[in-house]
């Protein structure tokens, strides 16, 4: 997805795993900017970036690692954000 916004981006995150979630991370431009360790099969939270986007797009995605034996990993599709 792409979004053109006038202020700092805000995201509502909902994650459901098949086992307990060990790490849920927000990644911006390939750098982890927020993380938590829910220790449950679901996680719900909001994340607000501190920067108002400019003309050059930034991308955000969610990366999840479970606590199961294989430490399964999943991630969302990226969201490309530019400023108005």
PDB file of C-alpha atoms in Angstrom:
ATOM      1  CA  UNK A   1       0.000   0.000   0.000  1.00  0.00           C
ATOM      2  CA  UNK A   2       0.908   3.645  -0.398  1.00  0.00           C
ATOM      3  CA  UNK A   3      -0.235   6.530   1.795  1.00  0.00           C
ATOM      4  CA  UNK A   4       0.189  10.290   1.435  1.00  0.00           C
ATOM      5  CA  UNK A   5      -0.276  11.988   4.808  1.00  0.00           C
ATOM      6  CA  UNK A   6       0.159  15.437   6.359  1.00  0.00           C
ATOM      7  CA  UNK A   7       1.433  14.497   9.843  1.00  0.00           C
ATOM      8  CA  UNK A   8       3.424  11.751  11.555  1.00  0.00           C
ATOM      9  CA  UNK A   9       2.181   8.277  10.577  1.00  0.00           C
ATOM     10  CA  UNK A  10       0.177   6.214  13.081  1.00  0.00           C
ATOM     11  CA  UNK A  11      -0.408   2.494  12.822  1.00  0.00           C
ATOM     12  CA  UNK A  12      -2.834   0.198  14.663  1.00  0.00           C
ATOM     13  CA  UNK A  13      -1.256  -3.247  14.908  1.00  0.00           C
ATOM     14  CA  UNK A  14      -3.098  -6.532  15.514  1.00  0.00           C
ATOM     15  CA  UNK A  15      -1.121  -9.795  15.393  1.00  0.00           C
ATOM     16  CA  UNK A  16      -2.346 -13.355  15.952  1.00  0.00           C
ATOM     17  CA  UNK A  17       0.117 -16.241  16.110  1.00  0.00           C
ATOM     18  CA  UNK A  18      -0.200 -20.006  16.185  1.00  0.00           C
ATOM     19  CA  UNK A  19       1.967 -19.966  19.327  1.00  0.00           C
ATOM     20  CA  UNK A  20       3.063 -17.288  21.800  1.00  0.00           C
ATOM     21  CA  UNK A  21       4.605 -14.199  20.218  1.00  0.00           C
ATOM     22  CA  UNK A  22       8.172 -13.619  21.333  1.00  0.00           C
ATOM     23  CA  UNK A  23       8.871 -10.399  19.450  1.00  0.00           C
ATOM     24  CA  UNK A  24       6.710  -7.969  17.491  1.00  0.00           C
ATOM     25  CA  UNK A  25       8.687  -5.230  15.750  1.00  0.00           C
ATOM     26  CA  UNK A  26       7.953  -2.159  13.633  1.00  0.00           C
ATOM     27  CA  UNK A  27      10.585  -1.705  10.935  1.00  0.00           C
ATOM     28  CA  UNK A  28      11.106   1.619   9.148  1.00  0.00           C
ATOM     29  CA  UNK A  29      13.439   1.773   6.136  1.00  0.00           C
ATOM     30  CA  UNK A  30      15.087  -1.518   7.198  1.00  0.00           C
ATOM     31  CA  UNK A  31      15.716  -0.371  10.804  1.00  0.00           C
ATOM     32  CA  UNK A  32      13.778  -1.612  13.817  1.00  0.00           C
ATOM     33  CA  UNK A  33      12.138   1.440  15.432  1.00  0.00           C
ATOM     34  CA  UNK A  34       9.860  -0.230  17.999  1.00  0.00           C
ATOM     35  CA  UNK A  35       9.586  -3.645  19.580  1.00  0.00           C
ATOM     36  CA  UNK A  36       7.739  -5.524  22.271  1.00  0.00           C
ATOM     37  CA  UNK A  37       7.629  -9.065  23.670  1.00  0.00           C
ATOM     38  CA  UNK A  38       3.942  -9.918  24.224  1.00  0.00           C
ATOM     39  CA  UNK A  39       4.388 -13.512  25.467  1.00  0.00           C
ATOM     40  CA  UNK A  40       0.827 -14.286  24.298  1.00  0.00           C
ATOM     41  CA  UNK A  41      -0.741 -15.529  21.056  1.00  0.00           C
ATOM     42  CA  UNK A  42      -2.089 -12.054  20.218  1.00  0.00           C
ATOM     43  CA  UNK A  43      -0.841  -8.482  20.377  1.00  0.00           C
ATOM     44  CA  UNK A  44      -2.697  -5.192  19.872  1.00  0.00           C
ATOM     45  CA  UNK A  45      -1.015  -1.784  20.046  1.00  0.00           C
ATOM     46  CA  UNK A  46      -0.599   1.553  18.293  1.00  0.00           C
ATOM     47  CA  UNK A  47       2.660   2.979  16.995  1.00  0.00           C
ATOM     48  CA  UNK A  48       3.217   6.624  16.074  1.00  0.00           C
ATOM     49  CA  UNK A  49       6.366   7.648  14.240  1.00  0.00           C
ATOM     50  CA  UNK A  50       8.063  10.823  15.512  1.00  0.00           C
ATOM     51  CA  UNK A  51       8.798  12.234  12.063  1.00  0.00           C
ATOM     52  CA  UNK A  52       6.481  13.862   9.547  1.00  0.00           C
ATOM     53  CA  UNK A  53       7.232  12.250   6.178  1.00  0.00           C
ATOM     54  CA  UNK A  54       8.778  14.258   3.373  1.00  0.00           C
ATOM     55  CA  UNK A  55       8.591  13.915  -0.394  1.00  0.00           C
ATOM     56  CA  UNK A  56      10.818  10.841  -0.362  1.00  0.00           C
ATOM     57  CA  UNK A  57       8.850   7.766   0.689  1.00  0.00           C
ATOM     58  CA  UNK A  58       9.605   5.828   3.864  1.00  0.00           C
ATOM     59  CA  UNK A  59       8.430   2.249   4.217  1.00  0.00           C
ATOM     60  CA  UNK A  60       7.147   0.488   7.315  1.00  0.00           C
ATOM     61  CA  UNK A  61       6.358  -3.160   8.020  1.00  0.00           C
ATOM     62  CA  UNK A  62       5.680  -5.439  10.988  1.00  0.00           C
ATOM     63  CA  UNK A  63       7.947  -8.401  11.758  1.00  0.00           C
ATOM     64  CA  UNK A  64       6.880 -11.151  14.187  1.00  0.00           C
ATOM     65  CA  UNK A  65       8.814 -14.005  15.818  1.00  0.00           C
ATOM     66  CA  UNK A  66       7.048 -16.716  17.797  1.00  0.00           C
ATOM     67  CA  UNK A  67       8.452 -18.478  20.865  1.00  0.00           C
ATOM     68  CA  UNK A  68       7.843 -21.979  19.494  1.00  0.00           C
ATOM     69  CA  UNK A  69      10.701 -24.410  18.955  1.00  0.00           C
ATOM     70  CA  UNK A  70      11.250 -23.302  15.337  1.00  0.00           C
ATOM     71  CA  UNK A  71      10.918 -19.561  16.211  1.00  0.00           C
ATOM     72  CA  UNK A  72       8.713 -19.044  13.162  1.00  0.00           C
ATOM     73  CA  UNK A  73       8.897 -15.584  11.569  1.00  0.00           C
ATOM     74  CA  UNK A  74       6.253 -13.604   9.674  1.00  0.00           C
ATOM     75  CA  UNK A  75       6.126 -10.061   8.328  1.00  0.00           C
ATOM     76  CA  UNK A  76       3.587  -7.776   6.746  1.00  0.00           C
ATOM     77  CA  UNK A  77       3.691  -6.205   3.329  1.00  0.00           C
ATOM     78  CA  UNK A  78       5.341  -2.773   3.377  1.00  0.00           C
ATOM     79  CA  UNK A  79       3.397   0.477   3.604  1.00  0.00           C
ATOM     80  CA  UNK A  80       5.062   3.313   1.660  1.00  0.00           C
ATOM     81  CA  UNK A  81       4.423   6.705   3.278  1.00  0.00           C
ATOM     82  CA  UNK A  82       5.047  10.176   1.782  1.00  0.00           C
ATOM     83  CA  UNK A  83       4.116  13.651   2.964  1.00  0.00           C
ATOM     84  CA  UNK A  84       1.606  16.018   1.381  1.00  0.00           C
TER      85      UNK A  84
END
